[in-house]
Coordinates of C-alpha atoms in Angstrom, one line a residue:
X1 CA -0.4 -0.3 -0.3
X2 CA 3.0 2.3 0.8
X3 CA 3.6 3.0 -3.0
X4 CA 0.6 4.2 -3.5
X5 CA 0.0 6.7 -0.3
X6 CA 1.6 9.6 -2.4
X7 CA -1.4 10.2 -4.9
X8 CA -3.5 11.5 -1.9
X9 CA -0.3 13.6 -1.0
X10 CA -2.2 16.6 -2.7
X11 CA -5.3 16.5 0.0
X12 CA -3.3 15.7 3.2
X13 CA -3.7 17.8 5.6
X14 CA -3.3 15.6 8.8
X15 CA -1.5 12.3 9.5
X16 CA -1.0 9.9 12.2
X17 CA 1.7 7.3 11.6
X18 CA 1.5 4.5 14.3
X19 CA 4.6 2.2 14.9
X20 CA 4.3 -1.0 16.8
X21 CA 7.2 -0.3 18.8
X22 CA 7.7 -4.1 20.2
X23 CA 8.7 -5.6 16.4
X24 CA 12.2 -4.1 16.6
X25 CA 12.6 -5.5 13.4
X26 CA 10.2 -3.3 12.0
X27 CA 11.0 -0.3 13.0
X28 CA 14.2 0.2 10.8
X29 CA 11.8 -0.1 8.1
X30 CA 8.8 2.1 9.7
X31 CA 11.7 5.1 10.3
X32 CA 12.7 5.2 6.3
X33 CA 8.7 5.4 5.0
X34 CA 8.2 8.2 8.1
X35 CA 11.1 9.8 6.2
X36 CA 10.4 9.1 2.9
X37 CA 6.7 10.8 3.6
X38 CA 8.1 13.5 5.7
X39 CA 10.1 14.6 2.8
X40 CA 7.5 14.8 0.8
X41 CA 6.8 18.8 -0.4
X42 CA 3.5 18.0 -0.6
X43 CA 3.5 17.6 2.6
X44 CA 5.2 20.3 4.1
X45 CA 2.4 21.9 6.5
X46 CA 0.8 18.3 7.6
X47 CA 0.0 18.0 11.4
X48 CA 1.6 15.1 12.5
X49 CA 1.4 12.6 14.9
X50 CA 3.8 9.6 15.8
X51 CA 2.3 6.8 18.4
X52 CA 4.7 4.4 19.4
X53 CA 2.5 1.7 20.8
X54 CA 2.8 -1.2 22.9
X55 CA 4.8 1.0 25.0
X56 CA 3.8 -0.8 28.5
X57 CA 6.3 -1.2 30.8
X58 CA 7.6 -5.1 29.5
X59 CA 8.4 -3.3 26.9
X60 CA 9.3 0.7 27.7
X61 CA 13.2 -0.8 27.8
X62 CA 12.5 -0.6 24.0
X63 CA 11.6 3.4 24.3
X64 CA 15.3 4.2 23.4
X65 CA 16.0 1.6 21.1
X66 CA 12.6 2.3 19.1
X67 CA 13.6 6.4 18.8
X68 CA 17.4 5.2 17.7
X69 CA 15.8 3.0 14.9
X70 CA 13.3 5.4 13.6
X71 CA 16.6 8.1 13.5
X72 CA 14.1 10.9 15.5
X73 CA 16.9 13.0 16.4
X74 CA 17.8 13.2 12.6
X75 CA 14.6 13.8 11.6
X76 CA 13.9 16.5 13.7
X77 CA 17.1 18.3 12.9
X78 CA 16.5 17.7 8.4
X79 CA 12.4 17.7 8.0
X80 CA 10.6 21.3 8.8
X81 CA 7.0 20.0 10.4
X82 CA 6.6 19.5 14.0
X83 CA 6.4 15.8 14.2
X84 CA 4.1 15.1 17.8
X85 CA 5.2 11.7 19.1
X86 CA 3.1 9.4 21.9
X87 CA 4.0 6.8 23.6
X88 CA 0.9 4.6 23.7
X89 CA -0.1 1.6 25.2
X90 CA -3.6 -0.6 24.9
X91 CA -2.7 -2.6 27.8
X92 CA -2.5 0.3 30.6
X93 CA -4.5 3.1 28.6
X94 CA -1.4 5.4 28.9
X95 CA -1.3 8.1 25.7
X96 CA -4.8 7.6 24.7
X97 CA -5.8 10.2 26.4
X98 CA -3.1 12.3 24.5
X99 CA -4.0 11.6 21.2
X100 CA -7.2 12.2 22.0
X101 CA -6.4 16.2 22.7
X102 CA -3.9 16.4 20.1
X103 CA -7.0 15.0 17.5
X104 CA -9.7 17.9 18.8
X105 CA -6.5 20.2 18.5
X106 CA -6.2 20.4 15.0
X107 CA -9.5 19.0 14.2

């Protein structure tokens, strides 16, 4: 599906990009795709939310590894968009209120 996404970029004003932080094998690929999306000129003014899921206590030690693999420091230097990052867990509800607040704010 990802190769088709750019066909819809001209109508997008908000993006919620969700990454499963428990799957370290997929985080690098997700980071590359994230960088590609954010680098697209059609998305320079988009509101962007990055949600790192499965960030409950059992995966908390992976937080730094996930952010490193997503190359967030590099992204924040090179990309002009303001990317809001929220860590979330469906198990304990962490981050759900923040996601809702972001949605209310941007809509």
